């Protein structure tokens, strides 16, 4: 049986204007990408934890509440997820490219992969003018900037070690929940309704996800936007932050949705119960103006994690092969 377009290596496909980024992408950078993506499949990368509502003012008797006045008391549930557990589709897609040079057959997936590779390779030449272009976030993504109350200098610490207002942030949680319901209302035929909202404070990033079909709320661990450079250089952009942002921004194409173990009743966030008096408003009567933002900047024990979905293990294996094959070749 002939392979599908998604299984055909680029050298056997007709070239188009964007294909040079796939054929010319440096092998040494492939290995760096594979290492960071492999981290998203195990405990070395950022984690996701499920949050449960204790109480909130989502259906206050006195009327609507602005996001800035939202009250959400949440507690983390027992188990954690690897960040890659909800992006199996995207990780398999990019791992096939890194391992075999296979380019996605889907035009949309090919476009988002090319965007990532273009960004990482920069433009220009390091000996003359060069640099990264601005990142534009799609109209499907929510971004919330949190005002930093910590005036202390990082003093050599990573941003993840400095206390932030990003974790269990009431305003961002409220925005994430509403945004998911709005997307479900506007895109009822989506393959899943797990949508992200970014929280940014100083040099730290947290990504929240809420699924308005299964009532599951997830929060990533704090991800530093910068990592220390060499002793003589300024901090550098954290490649892990770039990769998780790329996955989340393109969740429409790359997210596999919730893994099955999170769809059980005892894993829900309890928002439906909290908002029961006004849940129909969240489900059918939300409104939006100009939703979307342009952005111009960019050790736990393993047995505490949920069982990895099968596809994540495939992506992990492919990425492992890329890492070790390139180490042997170098």
PDB file of C-alpha atoms in Angstrom:
ATOM      1  CA  UNK A   1       0.000   0.000   0.000  1.00  0.00           C
ATOM      2  CA  UNK A   2       1.327   3.438  -0.893  1.00  0.00           C
ATOM      3  CA  UNK A   3       2.231   5.675   2.015  1.00  0.00           C
ATOM      4  CA  UNK A   4       0.235   8.791   2.844  1.00  0.00           C
ATOM      5  CA  UNK A   5       1.613  12.255   2.115  1.00  0.00           C
ATOM      6  CA  UNK A   6       2.491  12.635   5.791  1.00  0.00           C
ATOM      7  CA  UNK A   7       4.766   9.575   5.582  1.00  0.00           C
ATOM      8  CA  UNK A   8       6.732  10.609   2.504  1.00  0.00           C
ATOM      9  CA  UNK A   9      10.221  12.075   3.097  1.00  0.00           C
ATOM     10  CA  UNK A  10      10.782  15.490   1.616  1.00  0.00           C
ATOM     11  CA  UNK A  11      13.208  14.349  -1.080  1.00  0.00           C
ATOM     12  CA  UNK A  12      10.369  12.341  -2.664  1.00  0.00           C
ATOM     13  CA  UNK A  13       7.887  15.209  -2.577  1.00  0.00           C
ATOM     14  CA  UNK A  14       7.577  18.118  -4.942  1.00  0.00           C
ATOM     15  CA  UNK A  15       9.409  21.111  -3.497  1.00  0.00           C
ATOM     16  CA  UNK A  16       7.579  24.334  -2.709  1.00  0.00           C
ATOM     17  CA  UNK A  17       8.793  27.738  -1.561  1.00  0.00           C
ATOM     18  CA  UNK A  18       8.994  26.767   2.129  1.00  0.00           C
ATOM     19  CA  UNK A  19      10.718  23.401   1.746  1.00  0.00           C
ATOM     20  CA  UNK A  20      14.250  24.786   1.851  1.00  0.00           C
ATOM     21  CA  UNK A  21      13.944  25.268   5.605  1.00  0.00           C
ATOM     22  CA  UNK A  22      13.369  21.508   5.925  1.00  0.00           C
ATOM     23  CA  UNK A  23      16.200  20.408   3.641  1.00  0.00           C
ATOM     24  CA  UNK A  24      18.722  22.976   4.899  1.00  0.00           C
ATOM     25  CA  UNK A  25      18.018  22.713   8.646  1.00  0.00           C
ATOM     26  CA  UNK A  26      21.375  22.075  10.415  1.00  0.00           C
ATOM     27  CA  UNK A  27      21.927  18.609  11.855  1.00  0.00           C
ATOM     28  CA  UNK A  28      23.585  19.865  15.050  1.00  0.00           C
ATOM     29  CA  UNK A  29      20.500  21.963  15.861  1.00  0.00           C
ATOM     30  CA  UNK A  30      18.307  18.906  15.267  1.00  0.00           C
ATOM     31  CA  UNK A  31      20.092  17.211  18.149  1.00  0.00           C
ATOM     32  CA  UNK A  32      19.595  20.218  20.448  1.00  0.00           C
ATOM     33  CA  UNK A  33      15.902  20.265  19.566  1.00  0.00           C
ATOM     34  CA  UNK A  34      15.594  16.521  20.160  1.00  0.00           C
ATOM     35  CA  UNK A  35      17.148  16.838  23.630  1.00  0.00           C
ATOM     36  CA  UNK A  36      14.751  19.598  24.704  1.00  0.00           C
ATOM     37  CA  UNK A  37      11.712  17.885  23.174  1.00  0.00           C
ATOM     38  CA  UNK A  38      12.694  14.610  24.866  1.00  0.00           C
ATOM     39  CA  UNK A  39      12.703  16.506  28.171  1.00  0.00           C
ATOM     40  CA  UNK A  40       9.024  17.374  27.577  1.00  0.00           C
ATOM     41  CA  UNK A  41       8.323  13.628  27.620  1.00  0.00           C
ATOM     42  CA  UNK A  42       9.863  12.937  31.024  1.00  0.00           C
ATOM     43  CA  UNK A  43      10.637  14.460  34.422  1.00  0.00           C
ATOM     44  CA  UNK A  44      13.432  16.710  33.132  1.00  0.00           C
ATOM     45  CA  UNK A  45      10.948  19.092  31.510  1.00  0.00           C
ATOM     46  CA  UNK A  46       8.119  21.255  32.851  1.00  0.00           C
ATOM     47  CA  UNK A  47       5.215  19.377  34.417  1.00  0.00           C
ATOM     48  CA  UNK A  48       1.462  19.836  34.293  1.00  0.00           C
ATOM     49  CA  UNK A  49      -0.655  19.480  37.402  1.00  0.00           C
ATOM     50  CA  UNK A  50      -4.427  19.230  37.668  1.00  0.00           C
ATOM     51  CA  UNK A  51      -6.144  21.879  39.782  1.00  0.00           C
ATOM     52  CA  UNK A  52      -9.457  21.533  41.611  1.00  0.00           C
ATOM     53  CA  UNK A  53     -11.756  24.404  42.567  1.00  0.00           C
ATOM     54  CA  UNK A  54     -12.550  24.705  46.260  1.00  0.00           C
ATOM     55  CA  UNK A  55     -14.767  27.705  45.685  1.00  0.00           C
ATOM     56  CA  UNK A  56     -14.952  30.750  43.424  1.00  0.00           C
ATOM     57  CA  UNK A  57     -17.201  33.667  42.485  1.00  0.00           C
ATOM     58  CA  UNK A  58     -17.921  32.435  38.940  1.00  0.00           C
ATOM     59  CA  UNK A  59     -21.689  32.640  39.518  1.00  0.00           C
ATOM     60  CA  UNK A  60     -21.977  35.415  42.082  1.00  0.00           C
ATOM     61  CA  UNK A  61     -25.588  36.306  42.958  1.00  0.00           C
ATOM     62  CA  UNK A  62     -24.799  40.011  42.680  1.00  0.00           C
ATOM     63  CA  UNK A  63     -23.997  39.803  38.975  1.00  0.00           C
ATOM     64  CA  UNK A  64     -20.978  39.500  36.756  1.00  0.00           C
ATOM     65  CA  UNK A  65     -17.417  39.775  38.040  1.00  0.00           C
ATOM     66  CA  UNK A  66     -14.531  41.306  36.083  1.00  0.00           C
ATOM     67  CA  UNK A  67     -11.469  39.091  35.555  1.00  0.00           C
ATOM     68  CA  UNK A  68      -9.471  41.508  37.702  1.00  0.00           C
ATOM     69  CA  UNK A  69     -11.824  40.773  40.636  1.00  0.00           C
ATOM     70  CA  UNK A  70     -12.115  37.032  40.077  1.00  0.00           C
ATOM     71  CA  UNK A  71     -11.789  34.830  43.140  1.00  0.00           C
ATOM     72  CA  UNK A  72     -10.629  31.240  42.670  1.00  0.00           C
ATOM     73  CA  UNK A  73      -9.494  29.020  45.502  1.00  0.00           C
ATOM     74  CA  UNK A  74      -7.856  25.954  43.945  1.00  0.00           C
ATOM     75  CA  UNK A  75      -5.726  23.092  45.183  1.00  0.00           C
ATOM     76  CA  UNK A  76      -3.462  20.777  43.176  1.00  0.00           C
ATOM     77  CA  UNK A  77      -4.536  17.179  42.711  1.00  0.00           C
ATOM     78  CA  UNK A  78      -2.232  14.253  43.411  1.00  0.00           C
ATOM     79  CA  UNK A  79      -0.692  13.238  40.100  1.00  0.00           C
ATOM     80  CA  UNK A  80       1.225  15.246  37.525  1.00  0.00           C
ATOM     81  CA  UNK A  81       1.616  14.946  33.765  1.00  0.00           C
ATOM     82  CA  UNK A  82       4.560  15.329  31.477  1.00  0.00           C
ATOM     83  CA  UNK A  83       4.013  18.518  29.486  1.00  0.00           C
ATOM     84  CA  UNK A  84       4.160  16.499  26.266  1.00  0.00           C
ATOM     85  CA  UNK A  85       1.242  14.287  27.339  1.00  0.00           C
ATOM     86  CA  UNK A  86      -1.277  16.667  25.770  1.00  0.00           C
ATOM     87  CA  UNK A  87       0.828  17.323  22.665  1.00  0.00           C
ATOM     88  CA  UNK A  88       1.385  13.788  21.388  1.00  0.00           C
ATOM     89  CA  UNK A  89       0.310  14.726  17.845  1.00  0.00           C
ATOM     90  CA  UNK A  90       2.788  17.590  17.630  1.00  0.00           C
ATOM     91  CA  UNK A  91       5.657  15.669  19.202  1.00  0.00           C
ATOM     92  CA  UNK A  92       5.259  12.726  16.837  1.00  0.00           C
ATOM     93  CA  UNK A  93       5.122  15.108  13.887  1.00  0.00           C
ATOM     94  CA  UNK A  94       8.348  16.935  14.778  1.00  0.00           C
ATOM     95  CA  UNK A  95      10.121  13.745  15.938  1.00  0.00           C
ATOM     96  CA  UNK A  96       9.493  12.181  12.503  1.00  0.00           C
ATOM     97  CA  UNK A  97      11.096  15.220  10.897  1.00  0.00           C
ATOM     98  CA  UNK A  98      14.118  15.169  13.200  1.00  0.00           C
ATOM     99  CA  UNK A  99      14.621  11.411  12.894  1.00  0.00           C
ATOM    100  CA  UNK A 100      13.807  10.737   9.237  1.00  0.00           C
ATOM    101  CA  UNK A 101      13.428  14.107   7.523  1.00  0.00           C
ATOM    102  CA  UNK A 102       9.704  13.403   7.104  1.00  0.00           C
ATOM    103  CA  UNK A 103       7.723  16.587   6.415  1.00  0.00           C
ATOM    104  CA  UNK A 104       4.020  16.741   7.380  1.00  0.00           C
ATOM    105  CA  UNK A 105       1.597  16.213   4.516  1.00  0.00           C
ATOM    106  CA  UNK A 106      -0.873  18.665   6.038  1.00  0.00           C
ATOM    107  CA  UNK A 107      -0.340  22.222   4.819  1.00  0.00           C
ATOM    108  CA  UNK A 108      -1.223  23.633   8.257  1.00  0.00           C
ATOM    109  CA  UNK A 109       1.217  21.355  10.093  1.00  0.00           C
ATOM    110  CA  UNK A 110       3.946  22.045   7.540  1.00  0.00           C
ATOM    111  CA  UNK A 111       3.397  25.774   8.067  1.00  0.00           C
ATOM    112  CA  UNK A 112       3.648  25.656  11.884  1.00  0.00           C
ATOM    113  CA  UNK A 113       6.737  23.415  11.748  1.00  0.00           C
ATOM    114  CA  UNK A 114       8.423  25.782   9.280  1.00  0.00           C
ATOM    115  CA  UNK A 115       7.649  28.703  11.615  1.00  0.00           C
ATOM    116  CA  UNK A 116       9.452  26.989  14.482  1.00  0.00           C
ATOM    117  CA  UNK A 117      12.480  26.060  12.395  1.00  0.00           C
ATOM    118  CA  UNK A 118      12.662  29.549  10.882  1.00  0.00           C
ATOM    119  CA  UNK A 119      12.606  31.124  14.337  1.00  0.00           C
ATOM    120  CA  UNK A 120      15.315  28.865  15.782  1.00  0.00           C
ATOM    121  CA  UNK A 121      17.675  29.335  12.810  1.00  0.00           C
ATOM    122  CA  UNK A 122      17.079  33.142  12.909  1.00  0.00           C
ATOM    123  CA  UNK A 123      17.688  35.028   9.793  1.00  0.00           C
ATOM    124  CA  UNK A 124      20.768  36.571   8.268  1.00  0.00           C
ATOM    125  CA  UNK A 125      24.277  35.506   9.255  1.00  0.00           C
ATOM    126  CA  UNK A 126      25.960  35.726  12.643  1.00  0.00           C
ATOM    127  CA  UNK A 127      28.895  37.580  11.069  1.00  0.00           C
ATOM    128  CA  UNK A 128      26.704  40.429   9.851  1.00  0.00           C
ATOM    129  CA  UNK A 129      23.165  41.647  10.645  1.00  0.00           C
ATOM    130  CA  UNK A 130      21.008  38.860  12.019  1.00  0.00           C
ATOM    131  CA  UNK A 131      18.416  38.114  14.669  1.00  0.00           C
ATOM    132  CA  UNK A 132      14.945  36.864  15.396  1.00  0.00           C
ATOM    133  CA  UNK A 133      11.780  38.373  13.978  1.00  0.00           C
ATOM    134  CA  UNK A 134       8.856  39.239  16.228  1.00  0.00           C
ATOM    135  CA  UNK A 135       6.555  36.380  17.220  1.00  0.00           C
ATOM    136  CA  UNK A 136       2.862  36.859  16.458  1.00  0.00           C
ATOM    137  CA  UNK A 137       0.449  34.781  18.481  1.00  0.00           C
ATOM    138  CA  UNK A 138      -2.595  33.446  16.632  1.00  0.00           C
ATOM    139  CA  UNK A 139      -6.048  34.828  17.273  1.00  0.00           C
ATOM    140  CA  UNK A 140      -6.865  31.615  19.174  1.00  0.00           C
ATOM    141  CA  UNK A 141      -4.577  32.261  22.150  1.00  0.00           C
ATOM    142  CA  UNK A 142      -5.039  34.194  25.369  1.00  0.00           C
ATOM    143  CA  UNK A 143      -2.099  36.005  26.968  1.00  0.00           C
ATOM    144  CA  UNK A 144      -2.110  37.641  30.398  1.00  0.00           C
ATOM    145  CA  UNK A 145       0.769  39.757  31.698  1.00  0.00           C
ATOM    146  CA  UNK A 146       1.031  39.682  35.496  1.00  0.00           C
ATOM    147  CA  UNK A 147       2.475  42.696  37.254  1.00  0.00           C
ATOM    148  CA  UNK A 148       5.669  41.713  39.052  1.00  0.00           C
ATOM    149  CA  UNK A 149       5.666  42.578  42.756  1.00  0.00           C
ATOM    150  CA  UNK A 150       9.140  41.206  43.387  1.00  0.00           C
ATOM    151  CA  UNK A 151      11.657  44.049  43.081  1.00  0.00           C
ATOM    152  CA  UNK A 152      14.617  41.934  44.165  1.00  0.00           C
ATOM    153  CA  UNK A 153      17.248  41.278  41.499  1.00  0.00           C
ATOM    154  CA  UNK A 154      17.497  37.696  40.295  1.00  0.00           C
ATOM    155  CA  UNK A 155      21.022  37.650  41.726  1.00  0.00           C
ATOM    156  CA  UNK A 156      22.105  34.609  39.767  1.00  0.00           C
ATOM    157  CA  UNK A 157      18.913  32.656  40.429  1.00  0.00           C
ATOM    158  CA  UNK A 158      16.778  31.326  37.604  1.00  0.00           C
ATOM    159  CA  UNK A 159      13.358  32.903  37.298  1.00  0.00           C
ATOM    160  CA  UNK A 160      11.786  29.609  38.419  1.00  0.00           C
ATOM    161  CA  UNK A 161      13.550  30.004  41.790  1.00  0.00           C
ATOM    162  CA  UNK A 162      12.147  33.471  42.386  1.00  0.00           C
ATOM    163  CA  UNK A 163       8.645  33.674  43.825  1.00  0.00           C
ATOM    164  CA  UNK A 164       6.066  34.711  41.246  1.00  0.00           C
ATOM    165  CA  UNK A 165       2.379  35.547  41.086  1.00  0.00           C
ATOM    166  CA  UNK A 166       1.845  33.123  38.215  1.00  0.00           C
ATOM    167  CA  UNK A 167       1.063  29.926  40.106  1.00  0.00           C
ATOM    168  CA  UNK A 168      -2.638  29.365  40.850  1.00  0.00           C
ATOM    169  CA  UNK A 169      -3.272  32.922  39.688  1.00  0.00           C
ATOM    170  CA  UNK A 170      -6.961  33.711  40.137  1.00  0.00           C
ATOM    171  CA  UNK A 171      -7.270  36.115  37.226  1.00  0.00           C
ATOM    172  CA  UNK A 172      -5.518  33.833  34.738  1.00  0.00           C
ATOM    173  CA  UNK A 173      -7.558  30.821  35.888  1.00  0.00           C
ATOM    174  CA  UNK A 174     -10.784  32.750  35.325  1.00  0.00           C
ATOM    175  CA  UNK A 175      -9.611  33.898  31.893  1.00  0.00           C
ATOM    176  CA  UNK A 176      -8.548  30.376  30.936  1.00  0.00           C
ATOM    177  CA  UNK A 177     -11.898  28.879  31.897  1.00  0.00           C
ATOM    178  CA  UNK A 178     -13.932  31.531  30.084  1.00  0.00           C
ATOM    179  CA  UNK A 179     -11.679  31.363  27.037  1.00  0.00           C
ATOM    180  CA  UNK A 180     -12.188  27.593  26.702  1.00  0.00           C
ATOM    181  CA  UNK A 181     -15.964  27.926  26.939  1.00  0.00           C
ATOM    182  CA  UNK A 182     -15.852  30.717  24.346  1.00  0.00           C
ATOM    183  CA  UNK A 183     -13.771  28.611  21.946  1.00  0.00           C
ATOM    184  CA  UNK A 184     -16.117  25.644  22.414  1.00  0.00           C
ATOM    185  CA  UNK A 185     -19.049  27.916  21.632  1.00  0.00           C
ATOM    186  CA  UNK A 186     -17.329  29.374  18.537  1.00  0.00           C
ATOM    187  CA  UNK A 187     -15.666  26.153  17.330  1.00  0.00           C
ATOM    188  CA  UNK A 188     -18.113  23.357  18.248  1.00  0.00           C
ATOM    189  CA  UNK A 189     -16.558  20.916  15.750  1.00  0.00           C
ATOM    190  CA  UNK A 190     -13.050  21.063  17.254  1.00  0.00           C
ATOM    191  CA  UNK A 191     -11.512  17.656  17.968  1.00  0.00           C
ATOM    192  CA  UNK A 192     -11.099  18.704  21.614  1.00  0.00           C
ATOM    193  CA  UNK A 193     -11.724  21.746  23.804  1.00  0.00           C
ATOM    194  CA  UNK A 194      -8.479  21.933  25.740  1.00  0.00           C
ATOM    195  CA  UNK A 195      -7.327  25.517  25.197  1.00  0.00           C
ATOM    196  CA  UNK A 196      -4.334  27.386  26.679  1.00  0.00           C
ATOM    197  CA  UNK A 197      -3.846  30.759  28.281  1.00  0.00           C
ATOM    198  CA  UNK A 198      -0.353  32.170  28.841  1.00  0.00           C
ATOM    199  CA  UNK A 199       0.660  33.947  32.018  1.00  0.00           C
ATOM    200  CA  UNK A 200       3.841  36.029  31.844  1.00  0.00           C
ATOM    201  CA  UNK A 201       5.575  37.817  34.705  1.00  0.00           C
ATOM    202  CA  UNK A 202       9.032  39.298  34.349  1.00  0.00           C
ATOM    203  CA  UNK A 203      11.145  36.491  32.911  1.00  0.00           C
ATOM    204  CA  UNK A 204       8.785  33.661  33.857  1.00  0.00           C
ATOM    205  CA  UNK A 205       6.055  31.839  31.976  1.00  0.00           C
ATOM    206  CA  UNK A 206       3.213  29.582  33.095  1.00  0.00           C
ATOM    207  CA  UNK A 207       0.682  28.033  30.739  1.00  0.00           C
ATOM    208  CA  UNK A 208      -2.800  27.114  31.925  1.00  0.00           C
ATOM    209  CA  UNK A 209      -5.135  24.768  30.037  1.00  0.00           C
ATOM    210  CA  UNK A 210      -8.838  24.216  30.601  1.00  0.00           C
ATOM    211  CA  UNK A 211     -11.095  21.679  28.913  1.00  0.00           C
ATOM    212  CA  UNK A 212     -14.676  22.953  29.013  1.00  0.00           C
ATOM    213  CA  UNK A 213     -16.092  19.596  27.900  1.00  0.00           C
ATOM    214  CA  UNK A 214     -14.526  17.441  30.621  1.00  0.00           C
ATOM    215  CA  UNK A 215     -13.983  20.189  33.229  1.00  0.00           C
ATOM    216  CA  UNK A 216     -10.243  19.689  33.647  1.00  0.00           C
ATOM    217  CA  UNK A 217      -7.895  22.520  34.632  1.00  0.00           C
ATOM    218  CA  UNK A 218      -4.138  22.141  34.168  1.00  0.00           C
ATOM    219  CA  UNK A 219      -1.257  24.411  35.131  1.00  0.00           C
ATOM    220  CA  UNK A 220       2.340  24.056  33.970  1.00  0.00           C
ATOM    221  CA  UNK A 221       5.269  24.500  36.266  1.00  0.00           C
ATOM    222  CA  UNK A 222       7.030  27.870  36.065  1.00  0.00           C
ATOM    223  CA  UNK A 223       9.203  28.006  32.955  1.00  0.00           C
ATOM    224  CA  UNK A 224      12.067  30.536  32.791  1.00  0.00           C
ATOM    225  CA  UNK A 225      12.150  32.591  29.603  1.00  0.00           C
ATOM    226  CA  UNK A 226      15.900  33.111  29.993  1.00  0.00           C
ATOM    227  CA  UNK A 227      18.739  30.816  31.010  1.00  0.00           C
ATOM    228  CA  UNK A 228      22.260  31.825  32.059  1.00  0.00           C
ATOM    229  CA  UNK A 229      24.782  32.287  29.269  1.00  0.00           C
ATOM    230  CA  UNK A 230      28.491  31.843  29.591  1.00  0.00           C
ATOM    231  CA  UNK A 231      30.321  33.949  32.178  1.00  0.00           C
ATOM    232  CA  UNK A 232      30.957  36.650  29.580  1.00  0.00           C
ATOM    233  CA  UNK A 233      27.575  36.692  27.858  1.00  0.00           C
ATOM    234  CA  UNK A 234      24.093  37.902  28.647  1.00  0.00           C
ATOM    235  CA  UNK A 235      21.299  35.433  29.499  1.00  0.00           C
ATOM    236  CA  UNK A 236      19.936  33.539  26.522  1.00  0.00           C
ATOM    237  CA  UNK A 237      16.388  32.676  25.480  1.00  0.00           C
ATOM    238  CA  UNK A 238      15.387  29.322  26.963  1.00  0.00           C
ATOM    239  CA  UNK A 239      14.838  26.815  24.140  1.00  0.00           C
ATOM    240  CA  UNK A 240      12.380  24.886  26.323  1.00  0.00           C
ATOM    241  CA  UNK A 241      10.248  28.033  26.665  1.00  0.00           C
ATOM    242  CA  UNK A 242      10.251  28.436  22.875  1.00  0.00           C
ATOM    243  CA  UNK A 243       9.181  24.825  22.321  1.00  0.00           C
ATOM    244  CA  UNK A 244       6.368  24.747  24.891  1.00  0.00           C
ATOM    245  CA  UNK A 245       5.099  28.100  23.593  1.00  0.00           C
ATOM    246  CA  UNK A 246       5.163  26.798  20.012  1.00  0.00           C
ATOM    247  CA  UNK A 247       3.205  23.712  21.025  1.00  0.00           C
ATOM    248  CA  UNK A 248       0.619  25.697  22.979  1.00  0.00           C
ATOM    249  CA  UNK A 249       0.215  28.499  20.418  1.00  0.00           C
ATOM    250  CA  UNK A 250      -0.466  25.899  17.745  1.00  0.00           C
ATOM    251  CA  UNK A 251      -2.603  23.649  19.953  1.00  0.00           C
ATOM    252  CA  UNK A 252      -5.291  23.527  17.252  1.00  0.00           C
ATOM    253  CA  UNK A 253      -2.900  21.473  15.123  1.00  0.00           C
ATOM    254  CA  UNK A 254      -0.503  19.916  17.627  1.00  0.00           C
ATOM    255  CA  UNK A 255      -2.485  19.075  20.759  1.00  0.00           C
ATOM    256  CA  UNK A 256      -3.858  15.565  21.188  1.00  0.00           C
ATOM    257  CA  UNK A 257      -6.261  16.768  23.882  1.00  0.00           C
ATOM    258  CA  UNK A 258      -6.698  15.230  27.306  1.00  0.00           C
ATOM    259  CA  UNK A 259      -5.377  11.743  27.875  1.00  0.00           C
ATOM    260  CA  UNK A 260      -8.082   9.298  28.876  1.00  0.00           C
ATOM    261  CA  UNK A 261      -7.103   9.056  32.551  1.00  0.00           C
ATOM    262  CA  UNK A 262      -8.009  12.734  33.050  1.00  0.00           C
ATOM    263  CA  UNK A 263     -11.567  12.301  31.786  1.00  0.00           C
ATOM    264  CA  UNK A 264     -12.735  10.395  34.848  1.00  0.00           C
ATOM    265  CA  UNK A 265     -15.152  12.079  37.210  1.00  0.00           C
ATOM    266  CA  UNK A 266     -12.716  12.214  40.136  1.00  0.00           C
ATOM    267  CA  UNK A 267     -10.184  14.129  37.990  1.00  0.00           C
ATOM    268  CA  UNK A 268     -12.477  17.063  37.208  1.00  0.00           C
ATOM    269  CA  UNK A 269     -11.814  20.576  38.440  1.00  0.00           C
ATOM    270  CA  UNK A 270     -15.312  20.978  39.895  1.00  0.00           C
ATOM    271  CA  UNK A 271     -16.045  24.195  37.989  1.00  0.00           C
ATOM    272  CA  UNK A 272     -19.382  22.929  36.670  1.00  0.00           C
ATOM    273  CA  UNK A 273     -20.530  22.502  40.259  1.00  0.00           C
ATOM    274  CA  UNK A 274     -19.169  25.879  41.357  1.00  0.00           C
ATOM    275  CA  UNK A 275     -20.910  27.683  38.481  1.00  0.00           C
ATOM    276  CA  UNK A 276     -24.041  25.515  38.346  1.00  0.00           C
ATOM    277  CA  UNK A 277     -26.448  28.447  38.718  1.00  0.00           C
ATOM    278  CA  UNK A 278     -24.987  30.166  35.646  1.00  0.00           C
ATOM    279  CA  UNK A 279     -23.340  27.321  33.749  1.00  0.00           C
ATOM    280  CA  UNK A 280     -25.676  27.813  30.759  1.00  0.00           C
ATOM    281  CA  UNK A 281     -24.288  31.311  30.327  1.00  0.00           C
ATOM    282  CA  UNK A 282     -20.760  29.930  30.147  1.00  0.00           C
ATOM    283  CA  UNK A 283     -21.857  27.248  27.692  1.00  0.00           C
ATOM    284  CA  UNK A 284     -24.039  29.247  25.303  1.00  0.00           C
ATOM    285  CA  UNK A 285     -24.070  32.993  25.935  1.00  0.00           C
ATOM    286  CA  UNK A 286     -20.463  34.204  26.038  1.00  0.00           C
ATOM    287  CA  UNK A 287     -19.486  37.146  23.853  1.00  0.00           C
ATOM    288  CA  UNK A 288     -16.159  38.374  22.573  1.00  0.00           C
ATOM    289  CA  UNK A 289     -14.773  41.517  21.084  1.00  0.00           C
ATOM    290  CA  UNK A 290     -11.312  41.420  19.549  1.00  0.00           C
ATOM    291  CA  UNK A 291     -10.052  38.194  21.121  1.00  0.00           C
ATOM    292  CA  UNK A 292      -6.342  37.732  20.557  1.00  0.00           C
ATOM    293  CA  UNK A 293      -3.080  39.467  21.347  1.00  0.00           C
ATOM    294  CA  UNK A 294       0.054  40.296  19.401  1.00  0.00           C
ATOM    295  CA  UNK A 295       3.168  39.400  21.338  1.00  0.00           C
ATOM    296  CA  UNK A 296       6.512  40.931  20.429  1.00  0.00           C
ATOM    297  CA  UNK A 297       8.722  39.280  23.030  1.00  0.00           C
ATOM    298  CA  UNK A 298       9.017  36.460  23.727  1.00  0.00           C
ATOM    299  CA  UNK A 299      12.630  17.069  41.095  1.00  0.00           C
ATOM    300  CA  UNK A 300       9.635  15.152  41.141  1.00  0.00           C
ATOM    301  CA  UNK A 301       9.597  11.319  41.527  1.00  0.00           C
ATOM    302  CA  UNK A 302       8.460   9.730  38.291  1.00  0.00           C
ATOM    303  CA  UNK A 303       5.820   7.598  40.003  1.00  0.00           C
ATOM    304  CA  UNK A 304       3.894  10.780  40.877  1.00  0.00           C
ATOM    305  CA  UNK A 305       3.149  11.230  37.169  1.00  0.00           C
ATOM    306  CA  UNK A 306       0.157   9.849  35.293  1.00  0.00           C
ATOM    307  CA  UNK A 307       0.853   6.957  32.932  1.00  0.00           C
ATOM    308  CA  UNK A 308       2.130   8.310  29.619  1.00  0.00           C
ATOM    309  CA  UNK A 309      -0.115   7.888  26.572  1.00  0.00           C
ATOM    310  CA  UNK A 310       1.200   5.392  24.010  1.00  0.00           C
ATOM    311  CA  UNK A 311       1.935   8.061  21.397  1.00  0.00           C
ATOM    312  CA  UNK A 312       4.165   9.955  23.809  1.00  0.00           C
ATOM    313  CA  UNK A 313       6.356   6.885  24.198  1.00  0.00           C
ATOM    314  CA  UNK A 314       6.705   6.706  20.404  1.00  0.00           C
ATOM    315  CA  UNK A 315       7.775  10.359  20.223  1.00  0.00           C
ATOM    316  CA  UNK A 316      10.221   9.825  23.107  1.00  0.00           C
ATOM    317  CA  UNK A 317      11.783   6.838  21.322  1.00  0.00           C
ATOM    318  CA  UNK A 318      12.207   8.759  18.066  1.00  0.00           C
ATOM    319  CA  UNK A 319      13.766  11.746  19.833  1.00  0.00           C
ATOM    320  CA  UNK A 320      16.102   9.467  21.777  1.00  0.00           C
ATOM    321  CA  UNK A 321      17.277   7.965  18.481  1.00  0.00           C
ATOM    322  CA  UNK A 322      18.030  11.446  17.088  1.00  0.00           C
ATOM    323  CA  UNK A 323      20.023  12.442  20.175  1.00  0.00           C
ATOM    324  CA  UNK A 324      22.202   9.344  20.321  1.00  0.00           C
ATOM    325  CA  UNK A 325      22.669   8.923  16.577  1.00  0.00           C
ATOM    326  CA  UNK A 326      24.002  12.451  16.293  1.00  0.00           C
ATOM    327  CA  UNK A 327      26.255  11.964  19.320  1.00  0.00           C
ATOM    328  CA  UNK A 328      27.790   8.919  17.635  1.00  0.00           C
ATOM    329  CA  UNK A 329      28.201  10.805  14.351  1.00  0.00           C
ATOM    330  CA  UNK A 330      29.929  13.784  15.954  1.00  0.00           C
TER     331      UNK A 330
END
